[in-house]
Coordinates of C-alpha atoms in Angstrom, one line a residue:
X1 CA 31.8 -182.9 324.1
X2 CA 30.8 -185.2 321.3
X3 CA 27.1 -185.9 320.3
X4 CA 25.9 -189.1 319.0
X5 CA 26.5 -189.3 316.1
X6 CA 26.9 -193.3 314.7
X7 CA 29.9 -192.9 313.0
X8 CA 32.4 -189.8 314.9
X9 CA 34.0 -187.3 313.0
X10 CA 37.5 -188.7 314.6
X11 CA 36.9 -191.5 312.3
X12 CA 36.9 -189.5 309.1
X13 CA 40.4 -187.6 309.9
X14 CA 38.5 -184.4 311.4
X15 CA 40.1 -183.9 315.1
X16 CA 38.9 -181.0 317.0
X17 CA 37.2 -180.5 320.6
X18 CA 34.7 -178.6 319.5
X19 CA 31.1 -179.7 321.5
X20 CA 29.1 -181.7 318.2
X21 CA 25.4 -180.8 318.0
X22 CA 24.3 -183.1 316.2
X23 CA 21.2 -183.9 314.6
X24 CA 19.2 -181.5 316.0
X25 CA 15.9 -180.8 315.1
X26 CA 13.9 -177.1 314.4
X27 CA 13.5 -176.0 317.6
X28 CA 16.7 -176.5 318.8
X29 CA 18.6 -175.1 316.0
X30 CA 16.0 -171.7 315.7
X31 CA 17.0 -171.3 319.8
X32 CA 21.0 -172.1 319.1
X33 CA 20.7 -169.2 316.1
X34 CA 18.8 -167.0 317.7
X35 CA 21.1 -167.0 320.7
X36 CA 24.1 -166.5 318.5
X37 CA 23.1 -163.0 316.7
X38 CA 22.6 -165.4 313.7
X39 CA 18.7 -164.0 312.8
X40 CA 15.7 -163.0 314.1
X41 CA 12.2 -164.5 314.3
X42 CA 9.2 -162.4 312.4
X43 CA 6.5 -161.8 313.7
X44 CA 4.3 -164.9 312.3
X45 CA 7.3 -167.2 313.3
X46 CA 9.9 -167.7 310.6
X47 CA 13.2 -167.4 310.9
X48 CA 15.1 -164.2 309.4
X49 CA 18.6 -164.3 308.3
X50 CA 21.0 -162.2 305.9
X51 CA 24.1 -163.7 304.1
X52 CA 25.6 -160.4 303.6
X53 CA 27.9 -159.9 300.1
X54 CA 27.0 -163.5 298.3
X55 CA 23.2 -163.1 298.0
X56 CA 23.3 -166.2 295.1
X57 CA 25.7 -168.2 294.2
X58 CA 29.8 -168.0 293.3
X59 CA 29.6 -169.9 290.4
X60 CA 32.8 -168.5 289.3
X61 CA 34.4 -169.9 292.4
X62 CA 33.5 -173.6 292.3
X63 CA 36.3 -175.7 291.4
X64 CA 36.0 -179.9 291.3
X65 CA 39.6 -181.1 291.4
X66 CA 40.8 -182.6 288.3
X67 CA 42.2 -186.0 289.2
X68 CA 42.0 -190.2 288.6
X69 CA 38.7 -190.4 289.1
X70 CA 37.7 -187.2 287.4
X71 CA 40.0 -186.6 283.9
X72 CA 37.8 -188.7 281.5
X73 CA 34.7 -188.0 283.7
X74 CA 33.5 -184.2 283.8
X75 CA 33.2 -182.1 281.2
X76 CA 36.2 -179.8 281.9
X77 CA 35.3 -175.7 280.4
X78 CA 34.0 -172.5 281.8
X79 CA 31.6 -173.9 284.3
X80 CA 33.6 -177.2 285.5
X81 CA 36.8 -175.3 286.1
X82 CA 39.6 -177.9 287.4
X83 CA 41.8 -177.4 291.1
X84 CA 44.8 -179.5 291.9
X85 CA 45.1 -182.2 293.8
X86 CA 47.9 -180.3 295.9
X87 CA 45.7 -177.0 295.9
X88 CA 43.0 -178.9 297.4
X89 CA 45.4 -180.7 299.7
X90 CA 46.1 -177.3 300.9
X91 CA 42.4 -176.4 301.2
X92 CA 41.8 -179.2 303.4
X93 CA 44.2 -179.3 305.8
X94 CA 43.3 -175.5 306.3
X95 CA 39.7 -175.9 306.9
X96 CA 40.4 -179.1 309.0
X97 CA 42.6 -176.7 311.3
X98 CA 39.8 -174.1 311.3
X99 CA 37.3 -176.5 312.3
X100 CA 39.3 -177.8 315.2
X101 CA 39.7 -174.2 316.6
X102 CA 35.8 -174.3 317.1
X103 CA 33.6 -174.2 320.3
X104 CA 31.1 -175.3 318.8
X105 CA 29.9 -177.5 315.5
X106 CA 26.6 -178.3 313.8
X107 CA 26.3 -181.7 312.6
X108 CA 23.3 -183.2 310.1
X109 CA 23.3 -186.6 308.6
X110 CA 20.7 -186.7 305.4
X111 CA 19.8 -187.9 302.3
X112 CA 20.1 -186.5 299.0
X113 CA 17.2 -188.4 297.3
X114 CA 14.0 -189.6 297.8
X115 CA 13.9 -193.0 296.6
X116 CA 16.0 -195.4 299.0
X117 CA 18.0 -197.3 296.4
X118 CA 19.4 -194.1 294.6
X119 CA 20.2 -191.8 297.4
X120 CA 23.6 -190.5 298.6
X121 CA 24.3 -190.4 302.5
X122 CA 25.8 -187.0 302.9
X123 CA 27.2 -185.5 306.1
X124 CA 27.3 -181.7 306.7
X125 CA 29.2 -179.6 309.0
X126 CA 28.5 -176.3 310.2
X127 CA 29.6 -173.2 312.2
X128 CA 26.1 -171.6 312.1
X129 CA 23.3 -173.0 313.5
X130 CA 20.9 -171.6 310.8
X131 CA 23.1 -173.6 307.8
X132 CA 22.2 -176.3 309.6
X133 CA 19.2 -175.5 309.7
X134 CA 18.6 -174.8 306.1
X135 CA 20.6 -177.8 304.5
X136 CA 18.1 -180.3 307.0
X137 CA 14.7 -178.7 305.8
X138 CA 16.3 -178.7 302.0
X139 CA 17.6 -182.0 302.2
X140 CA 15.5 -185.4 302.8
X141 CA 15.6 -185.9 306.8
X142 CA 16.5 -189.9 308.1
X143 CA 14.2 -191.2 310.2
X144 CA 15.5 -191.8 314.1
X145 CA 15.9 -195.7 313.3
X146 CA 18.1 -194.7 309.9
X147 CA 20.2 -192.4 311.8
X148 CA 21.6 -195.4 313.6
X149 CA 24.7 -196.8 311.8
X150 CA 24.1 -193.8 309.3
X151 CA 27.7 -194.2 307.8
X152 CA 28.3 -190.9 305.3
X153 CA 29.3 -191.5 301.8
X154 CA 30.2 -187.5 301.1
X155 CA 30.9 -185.1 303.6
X156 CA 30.8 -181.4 303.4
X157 CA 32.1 -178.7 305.7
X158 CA 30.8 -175.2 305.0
X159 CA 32.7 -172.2 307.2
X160 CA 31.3 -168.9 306.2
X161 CA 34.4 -167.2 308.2
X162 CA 37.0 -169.0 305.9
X163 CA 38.9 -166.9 303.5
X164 CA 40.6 -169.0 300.9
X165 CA 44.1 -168.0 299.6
X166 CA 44.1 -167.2 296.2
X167 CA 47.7 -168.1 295.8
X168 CA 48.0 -171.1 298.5
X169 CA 44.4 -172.9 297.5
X170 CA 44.5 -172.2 293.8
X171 CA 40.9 -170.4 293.8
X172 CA 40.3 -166.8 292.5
X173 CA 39.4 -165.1 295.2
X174 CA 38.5 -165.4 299.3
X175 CA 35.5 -167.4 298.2
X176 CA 35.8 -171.3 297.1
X177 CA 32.9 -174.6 296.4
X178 CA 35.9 -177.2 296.3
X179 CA 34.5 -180.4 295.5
X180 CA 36.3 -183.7 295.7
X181 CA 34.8 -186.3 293.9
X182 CA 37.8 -188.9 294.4
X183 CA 37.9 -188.1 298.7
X184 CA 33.8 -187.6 298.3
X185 CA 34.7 -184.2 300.1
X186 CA 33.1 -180.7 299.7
X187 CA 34.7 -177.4 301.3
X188 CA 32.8 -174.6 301.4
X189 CA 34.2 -171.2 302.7
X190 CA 34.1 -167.4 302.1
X191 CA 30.3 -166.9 301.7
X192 CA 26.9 -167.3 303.7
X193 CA 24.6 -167.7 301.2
X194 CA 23.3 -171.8 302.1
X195 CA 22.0 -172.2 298.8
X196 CA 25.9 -173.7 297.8
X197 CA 24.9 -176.7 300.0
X198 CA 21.6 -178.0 298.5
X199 CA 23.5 -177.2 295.1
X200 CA 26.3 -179.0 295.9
X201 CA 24.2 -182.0 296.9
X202 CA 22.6 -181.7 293.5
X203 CA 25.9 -181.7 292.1
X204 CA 27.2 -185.0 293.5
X205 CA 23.8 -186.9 292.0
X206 CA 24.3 -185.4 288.6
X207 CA 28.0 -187.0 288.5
X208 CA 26.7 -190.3 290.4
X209 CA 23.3 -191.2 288.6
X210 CA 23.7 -191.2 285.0
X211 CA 26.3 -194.5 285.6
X212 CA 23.0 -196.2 287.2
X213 CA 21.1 -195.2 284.1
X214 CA 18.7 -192.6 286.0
X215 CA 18.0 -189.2 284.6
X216 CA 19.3 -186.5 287.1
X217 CA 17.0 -183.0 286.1
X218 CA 16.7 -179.7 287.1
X219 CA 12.7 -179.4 287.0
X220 CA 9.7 -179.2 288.8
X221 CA 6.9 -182.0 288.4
X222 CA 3.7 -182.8 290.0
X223 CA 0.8 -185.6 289.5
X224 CA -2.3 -185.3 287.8
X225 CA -5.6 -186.7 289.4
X226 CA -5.4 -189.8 286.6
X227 CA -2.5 -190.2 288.7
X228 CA 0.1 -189.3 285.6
X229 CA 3.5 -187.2 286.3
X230 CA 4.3 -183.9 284.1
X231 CA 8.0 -182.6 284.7
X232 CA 8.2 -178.9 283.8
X233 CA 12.4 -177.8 282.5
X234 CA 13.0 -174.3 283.0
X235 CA 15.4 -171.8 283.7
X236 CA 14.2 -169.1 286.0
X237 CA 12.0 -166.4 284.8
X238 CA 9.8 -169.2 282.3
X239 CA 7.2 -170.4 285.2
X240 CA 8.9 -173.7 285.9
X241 CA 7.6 -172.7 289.5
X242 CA 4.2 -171.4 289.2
X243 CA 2.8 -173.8 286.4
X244 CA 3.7 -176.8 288.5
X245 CA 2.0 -175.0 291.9
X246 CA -1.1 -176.3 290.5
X247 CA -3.8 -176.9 293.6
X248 CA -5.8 -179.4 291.2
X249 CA -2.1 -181.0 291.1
X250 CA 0.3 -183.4 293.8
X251 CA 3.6 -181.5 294.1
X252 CA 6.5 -184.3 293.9
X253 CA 8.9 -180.9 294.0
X254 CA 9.9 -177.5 293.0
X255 CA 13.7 -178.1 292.0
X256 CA 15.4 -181.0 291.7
X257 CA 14.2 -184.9 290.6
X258 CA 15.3 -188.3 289.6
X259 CA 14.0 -190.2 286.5
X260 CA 14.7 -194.1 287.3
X261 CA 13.2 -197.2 285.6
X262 CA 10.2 -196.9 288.5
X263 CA 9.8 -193.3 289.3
X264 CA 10.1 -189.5 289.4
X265 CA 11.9 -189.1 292.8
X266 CA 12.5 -185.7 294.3
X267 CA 16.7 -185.3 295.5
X268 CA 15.3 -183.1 298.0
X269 CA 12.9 -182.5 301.4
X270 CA 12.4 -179.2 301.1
X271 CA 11.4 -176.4 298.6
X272 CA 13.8 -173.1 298.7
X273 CA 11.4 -170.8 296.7
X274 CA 12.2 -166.8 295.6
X275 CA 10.5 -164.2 298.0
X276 CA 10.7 -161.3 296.0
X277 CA 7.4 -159.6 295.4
X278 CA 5.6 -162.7 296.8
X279 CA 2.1 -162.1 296.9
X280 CA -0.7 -163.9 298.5
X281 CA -2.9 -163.5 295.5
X282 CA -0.4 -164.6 292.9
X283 CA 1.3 -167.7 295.1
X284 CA -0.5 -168.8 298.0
X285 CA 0.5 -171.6 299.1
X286 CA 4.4 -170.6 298.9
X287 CA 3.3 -167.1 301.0
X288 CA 1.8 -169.5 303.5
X289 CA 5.2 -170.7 304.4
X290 CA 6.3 -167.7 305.6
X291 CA 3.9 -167.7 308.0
X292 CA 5.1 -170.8 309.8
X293 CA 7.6 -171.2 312.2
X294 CA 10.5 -173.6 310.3
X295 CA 10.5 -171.5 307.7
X296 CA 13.8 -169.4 307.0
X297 CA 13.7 -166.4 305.0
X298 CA 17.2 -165.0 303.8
X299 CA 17.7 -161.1 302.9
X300 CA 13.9 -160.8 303.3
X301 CA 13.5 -157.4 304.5
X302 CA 11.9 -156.9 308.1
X303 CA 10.5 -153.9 310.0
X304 CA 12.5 -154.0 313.5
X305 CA 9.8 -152.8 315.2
X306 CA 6.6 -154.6 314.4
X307 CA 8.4 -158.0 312.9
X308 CA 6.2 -157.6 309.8
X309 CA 8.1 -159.1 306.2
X310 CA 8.5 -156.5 303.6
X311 CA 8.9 -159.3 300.0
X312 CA 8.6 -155.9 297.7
X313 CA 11.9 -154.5 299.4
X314 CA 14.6 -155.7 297.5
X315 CA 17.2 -153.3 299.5
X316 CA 18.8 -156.7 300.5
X317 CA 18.9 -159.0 297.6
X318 CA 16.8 -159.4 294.9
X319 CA 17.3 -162.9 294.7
X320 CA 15.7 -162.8 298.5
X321 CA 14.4 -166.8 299.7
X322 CA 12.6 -168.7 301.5
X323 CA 13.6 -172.3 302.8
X324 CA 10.6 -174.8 304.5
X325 CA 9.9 -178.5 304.4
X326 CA 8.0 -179.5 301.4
X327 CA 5.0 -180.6 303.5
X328 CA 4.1 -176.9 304.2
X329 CA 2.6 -176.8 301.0
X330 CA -0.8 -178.9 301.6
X331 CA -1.0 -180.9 297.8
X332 CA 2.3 -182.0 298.1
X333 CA 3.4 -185.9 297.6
X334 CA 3.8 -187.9 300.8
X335 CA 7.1 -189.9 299.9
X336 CA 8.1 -187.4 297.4
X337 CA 8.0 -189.4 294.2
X338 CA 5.4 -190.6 291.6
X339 CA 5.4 -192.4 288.5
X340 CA 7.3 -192.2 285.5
X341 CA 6.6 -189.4 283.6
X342 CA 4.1 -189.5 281.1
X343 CA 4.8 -185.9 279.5
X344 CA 7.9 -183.6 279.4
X345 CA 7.3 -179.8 279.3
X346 CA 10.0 -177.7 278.4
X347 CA 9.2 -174.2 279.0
X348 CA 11.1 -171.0 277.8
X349 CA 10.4 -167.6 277.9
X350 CA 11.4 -166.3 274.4
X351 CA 11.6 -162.4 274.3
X352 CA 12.1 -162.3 270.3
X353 CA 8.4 -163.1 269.7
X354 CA 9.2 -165.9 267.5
X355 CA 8.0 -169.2 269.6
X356 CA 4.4 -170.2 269.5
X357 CA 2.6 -170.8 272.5
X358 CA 3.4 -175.0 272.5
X359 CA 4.9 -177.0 270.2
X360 CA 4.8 -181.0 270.1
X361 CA 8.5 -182.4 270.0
X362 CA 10.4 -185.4 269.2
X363 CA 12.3 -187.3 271.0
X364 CA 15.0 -185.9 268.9
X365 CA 13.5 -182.5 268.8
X366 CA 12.8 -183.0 272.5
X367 CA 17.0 -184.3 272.8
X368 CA 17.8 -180.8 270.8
X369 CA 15.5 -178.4 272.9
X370 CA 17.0 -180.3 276.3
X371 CA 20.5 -179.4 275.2
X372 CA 20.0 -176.0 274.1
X373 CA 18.1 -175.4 277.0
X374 CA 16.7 -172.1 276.1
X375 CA 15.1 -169.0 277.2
X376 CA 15.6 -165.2 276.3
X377 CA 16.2 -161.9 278.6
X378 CA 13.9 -159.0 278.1
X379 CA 15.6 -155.3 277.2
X380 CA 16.1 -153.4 280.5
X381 CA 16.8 -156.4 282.8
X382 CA 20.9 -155.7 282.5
X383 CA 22.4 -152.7 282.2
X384 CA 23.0 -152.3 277.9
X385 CA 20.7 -154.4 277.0
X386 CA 18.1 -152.8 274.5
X387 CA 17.2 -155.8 272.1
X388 CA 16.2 -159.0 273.6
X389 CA 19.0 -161.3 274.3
X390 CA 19.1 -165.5 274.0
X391 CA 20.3 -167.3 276.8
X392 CA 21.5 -171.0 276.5
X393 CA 22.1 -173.0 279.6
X394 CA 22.6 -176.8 278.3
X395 CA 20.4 -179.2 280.4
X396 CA 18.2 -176.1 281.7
X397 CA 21.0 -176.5 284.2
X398 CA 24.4 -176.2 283.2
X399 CA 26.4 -174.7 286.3
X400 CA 24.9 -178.1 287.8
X401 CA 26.3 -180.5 285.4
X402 CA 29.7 -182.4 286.1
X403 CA 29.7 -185.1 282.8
X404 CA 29.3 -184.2 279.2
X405 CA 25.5 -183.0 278.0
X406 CA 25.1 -185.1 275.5
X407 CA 25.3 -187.9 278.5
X408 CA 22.1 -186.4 280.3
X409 CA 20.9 -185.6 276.7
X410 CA 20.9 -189.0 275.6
X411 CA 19.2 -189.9 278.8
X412 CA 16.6 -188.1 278.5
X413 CA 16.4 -189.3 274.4
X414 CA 16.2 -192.6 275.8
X415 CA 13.5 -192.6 278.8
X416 CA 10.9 -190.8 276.4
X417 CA 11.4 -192.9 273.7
X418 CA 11.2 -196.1 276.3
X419 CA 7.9 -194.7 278.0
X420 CA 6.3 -193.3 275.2
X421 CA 6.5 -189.5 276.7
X422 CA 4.6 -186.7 274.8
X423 CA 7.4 -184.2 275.0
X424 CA 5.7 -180.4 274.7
X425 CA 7.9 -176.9 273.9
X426 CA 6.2 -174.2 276.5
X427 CA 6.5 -170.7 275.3
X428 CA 5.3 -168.3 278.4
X429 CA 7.7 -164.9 276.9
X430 CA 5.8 -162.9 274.3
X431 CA 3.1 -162.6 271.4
X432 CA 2.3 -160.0 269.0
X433 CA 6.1 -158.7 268.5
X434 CA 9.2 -159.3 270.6
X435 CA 9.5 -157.4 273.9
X436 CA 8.6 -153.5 274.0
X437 CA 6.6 -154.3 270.9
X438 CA 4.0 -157.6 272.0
X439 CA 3.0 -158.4 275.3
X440 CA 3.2 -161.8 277.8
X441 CA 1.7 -164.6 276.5
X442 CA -1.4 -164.7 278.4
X443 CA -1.0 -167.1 281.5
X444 CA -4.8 -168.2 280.9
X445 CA -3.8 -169.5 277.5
X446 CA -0.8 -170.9 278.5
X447 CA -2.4 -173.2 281.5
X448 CA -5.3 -173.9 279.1
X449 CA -3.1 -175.0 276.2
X450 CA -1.3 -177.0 279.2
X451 CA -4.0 -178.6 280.8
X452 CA -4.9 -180.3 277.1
X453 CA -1.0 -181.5 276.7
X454 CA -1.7 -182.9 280.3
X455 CA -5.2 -184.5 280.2
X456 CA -4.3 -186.0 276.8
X457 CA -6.7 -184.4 274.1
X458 CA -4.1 -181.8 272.9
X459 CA -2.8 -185.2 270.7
X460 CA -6.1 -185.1 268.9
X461 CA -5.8 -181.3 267.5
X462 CA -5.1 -180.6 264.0
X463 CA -1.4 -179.7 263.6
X464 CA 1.2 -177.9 261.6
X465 CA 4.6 -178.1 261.0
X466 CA 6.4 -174.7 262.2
X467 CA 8.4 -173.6 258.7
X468 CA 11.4 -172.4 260.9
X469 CA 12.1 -175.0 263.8
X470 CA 9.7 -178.1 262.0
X471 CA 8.1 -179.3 265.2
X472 CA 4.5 -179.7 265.1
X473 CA 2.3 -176.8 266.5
X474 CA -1.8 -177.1 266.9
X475 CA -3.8 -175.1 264.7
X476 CA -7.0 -175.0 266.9
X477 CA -7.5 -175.7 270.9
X478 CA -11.3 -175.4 272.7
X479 CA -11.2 -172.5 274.6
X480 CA -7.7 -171.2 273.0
X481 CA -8.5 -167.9 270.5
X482 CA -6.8 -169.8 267.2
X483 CA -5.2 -166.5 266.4
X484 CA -2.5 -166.5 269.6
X485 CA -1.4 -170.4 268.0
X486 CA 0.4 -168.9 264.9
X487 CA 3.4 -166.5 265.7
X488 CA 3.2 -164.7 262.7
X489 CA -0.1 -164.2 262.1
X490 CA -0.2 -162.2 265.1
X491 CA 2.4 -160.0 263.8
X492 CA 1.7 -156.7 262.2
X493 CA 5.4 -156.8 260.1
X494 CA 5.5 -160.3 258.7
X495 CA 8.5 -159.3 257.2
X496 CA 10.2 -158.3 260.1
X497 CA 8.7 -161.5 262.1
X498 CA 10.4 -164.0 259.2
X499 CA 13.7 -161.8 259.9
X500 CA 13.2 -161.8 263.8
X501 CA 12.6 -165.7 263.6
X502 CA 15.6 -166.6 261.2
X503 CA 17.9 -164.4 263.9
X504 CA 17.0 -166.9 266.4
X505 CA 17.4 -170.0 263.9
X506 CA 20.7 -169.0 263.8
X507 CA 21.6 -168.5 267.5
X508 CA 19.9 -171.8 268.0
X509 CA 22.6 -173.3 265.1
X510 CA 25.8 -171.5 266.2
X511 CA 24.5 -172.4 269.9
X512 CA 24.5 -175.8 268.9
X513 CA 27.8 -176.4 267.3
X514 CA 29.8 -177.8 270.5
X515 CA 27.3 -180.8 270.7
X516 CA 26.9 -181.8 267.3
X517 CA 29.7 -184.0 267.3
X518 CA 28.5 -185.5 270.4
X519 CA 24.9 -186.8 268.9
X520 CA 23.1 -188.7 266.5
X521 CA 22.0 -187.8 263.1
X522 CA 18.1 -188.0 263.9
X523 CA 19.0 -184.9 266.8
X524 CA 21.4 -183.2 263.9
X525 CA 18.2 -183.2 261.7
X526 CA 15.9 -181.9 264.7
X527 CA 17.9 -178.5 264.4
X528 CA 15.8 -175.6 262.9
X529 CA 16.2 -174.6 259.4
X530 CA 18.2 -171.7 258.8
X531 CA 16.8 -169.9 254.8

């Protein structure tokens, strides 16, 4: 039995006699998961699934295949890894012979994007009910009269029960993200974990929307009641998420955005936030979500008995989620966009002690932060690792970029320099010493120190240039002790601060190397200065 669906899936090349749900909305596809042994419903209404082994995602087993249209296009290396054409064309016609042994398929057409003239039309195809589910609250939902003659542009089929071939499909194991950017085709198999999907999506509009000269971003961002946009750059562990959950603030989105000549448009419908020690006190409005029926929770642990969530239980994952529609959180923005941004924060975590608690950047400083895309992991996170350890993941977002860095780098170089962005270096990790020896920057400073980059009147401090990375740091806020604004003065071993600090320098320069060929000399001269 075939749905309605506008265009079939006969007239893409997929054949099967499978019955098509198509299109369905919450309700319907809670009831079909339910009824399948897919999850269960808590007690306040959400729905409660596990995705078994892959509780994140298999970046080492995404592949884009290397062809025409890709050679000169991505940035071929550790985390673009190439597939053949013939590998792929083995791939294919094994998950189009899965799929036409189904009974039964899930079918969503959607939008990746927010703003109608850069958005992608993407079709996804799914053996469980709750995928479905999760990839049409994460994605942005057509309305009924844009479903009709809703044509796909990019198609992706995602079959948990499929085990690649290592040998036949070219991969490295049972699990494979094949993406096909020439056949606009996405195979996903060998894992449950639905966050591949929304990633995926992300994927294709990193590749697509540079050529169209708009800034694809891994950020949060949000609007100010003077109606101006702040997006936040982050990898996970700096805050990206709970300074932009601001309830004085409009949420544009938690994730995932669009920089175009008009606005800051969110790719994405949904929010897909971390449940792991989720408290009401600390996050409210995120641990009101899991209260409402829509919501799916994965590897969220649950008492059998009374249905009651248990976020502190990390028995199931650590990286445990929760997926709902972006209008479950009450501030956020009705079409999911909002102006142009009028400041950039870039916030990292730095373990070593060394970063004050903001900095005022460039654009060329703010081009050089971007592409280092810093943070640092504490001692005691990983097994071994007893010092504090830098992490560099190019474009806060690396594993999500198909093209060259310097390509969104330059982007970005160019949009602040066109809209006049303040661009602002967040540290949130430690003062006082490096881990075991300071403690967390205090989150009352940081959101003060925040709010005056925001509101404007940060621009009027005094400020000095930092001796080590030579971007410009206040000397006194209001309502800021002045102490906390120096680094070193809060040090009790200077020595071993100017030590600490030129370790870093260096990482930040041997980090660096790969894209200095690729950039200007104003960004070459933004570096930090090693003694």
């Amino acid at each position: 039995m075939t749905a309605s669906l506008s265009k079939p899936l006969s007239d893409q090349g997929i054949k099967t006699d499978a019955e098509i749900l198509a299109n369905l909305g919450t309700s319907a596809l809670v009831e079909n998961a339910i009824r399948n042994g897919e999850g269960r419903l808590a007690k306040d209404g959400p729905l409660v699934v596990e995705t078994g082994q892959h509780t994140g995602r298999s970046a080492k087993d995404k592949f884009i295949v290397r062809n025409a249209e890709t050679e000169d296009t991505v940035w071929w290396g550790k985390v673009n890894v190439p597939m053949t054409p013939e590998h792929f064309a083995a791939l294919k016609e094994d998950f189009l012979a899965e799929v036409a042994k189904r009974d039964t398929l899930y079918v969503a057409d959607l939008f990746g994007g927010s703003q109608p003239e850069h958005r992608v039309k993407v079709r996804v195809i799914n053996e469980l009910a709750w995928h479905n589910l999760f990839v049409r609250t994460l994605l942005v939902r057509p309305s009924a009269e844009e479903l009709e003659g809703f044509d796909p542009e990019y198609t992706i089929i995602d079959l948990p029960s499929f085990q690649a071939d290592p040998e036949r499909h070219g991969t490295r194991t049972g699990t494979v993200v094949a993406v096909n950017l020439e056949e606009k085709l996405i195979l996903i198999g060998g894992t449950k974990y639905a966050g591949e999907m929304k990633k995926s999506v992300f994927g294709i509009l990193n590749y697509l929307l540079p050529v169209k000269g708009v800034m694809p971003m891994h950020c949060s961002a949000n609007i100010g009641d003077d109606g101006k946009t702040a997006v936040f750059f982050g990898l996970s562990g700096t805050g990206k998420t709970t300074l932009s959950a601001d309830a004085s603030r409009t949420l544009i989105g938690d994730d995932e955005h669009g920089w175009s000549d008009t606005a800051v448009f969110n790719f994405e419908g949904g929010c897909y936030a971390k449940m792991i020690r989720l408290s009401p006190e600390a996050e409210p409005e995120i641990y009101a979500t899991t209260k409402r029926f829509g919501t799916v929770l994965e590897n969220v642990v649950m008492d059998e008995e009374t249905r009651t969530l248990d976020f502190d239980d990390n028995t199931l994952a650590e990286n445990s989620r929760g997926a709902y529609p972006i209008d479950f959180i009450p501030n956020c923005s009705e079409k999911n966009l909002g102006p142009v941004p009028s400041n950039v924060i870039m916030l990292t975590a730095d373990a070593f002690g060394v970063l004050p608690p903001i900095a005022r950047l460039t654009p060329d400083q703010a081009m050089y932060h971007f592409l280092s895309g810093y943070t640092a992991k504490v001692a005691g996170t990983e097994i071994g690792v007893t010092e504090p350890e830098a992490t560099f993941s190019t474009c806060f977002g690396a594993p999500f970029m198909p093209r060259h860095p310097s390509v969104y780098g330059n982007l970005l170089k160019e949009r602040i320099a066109k809209g006049g962005v303040s661009c602002w270096l967040v540290n949130t990790g430690w003062t006082g010493g490096k881990y075991g020896v300071g403690k967390r920057m205090p989150i009352k400073e940081t959101r003060a120190l925040l709010n005056a980059a925001l509101d404007g009147s940060l621009n009027n401090a005094e400020f000095r240039k930092d001796p080590n990375f030579g971007f410009e740091v206040p000397v006194s806020v209001p309502g800021v002790d002045d102490s906390i604004l120096d680094p070193r003065a809060t040090w009790a071993d200077k020595d071993e601060y100017d030590a600490t600090a030129q370790k870093l320098v260096q990482l930040f320069v041997d980090n660096f190397s790969e894209f200095e060929a690729h950039v200007d000399e104003g960004v070459r001269q933004a570096a930090p200065q090693t003694a």
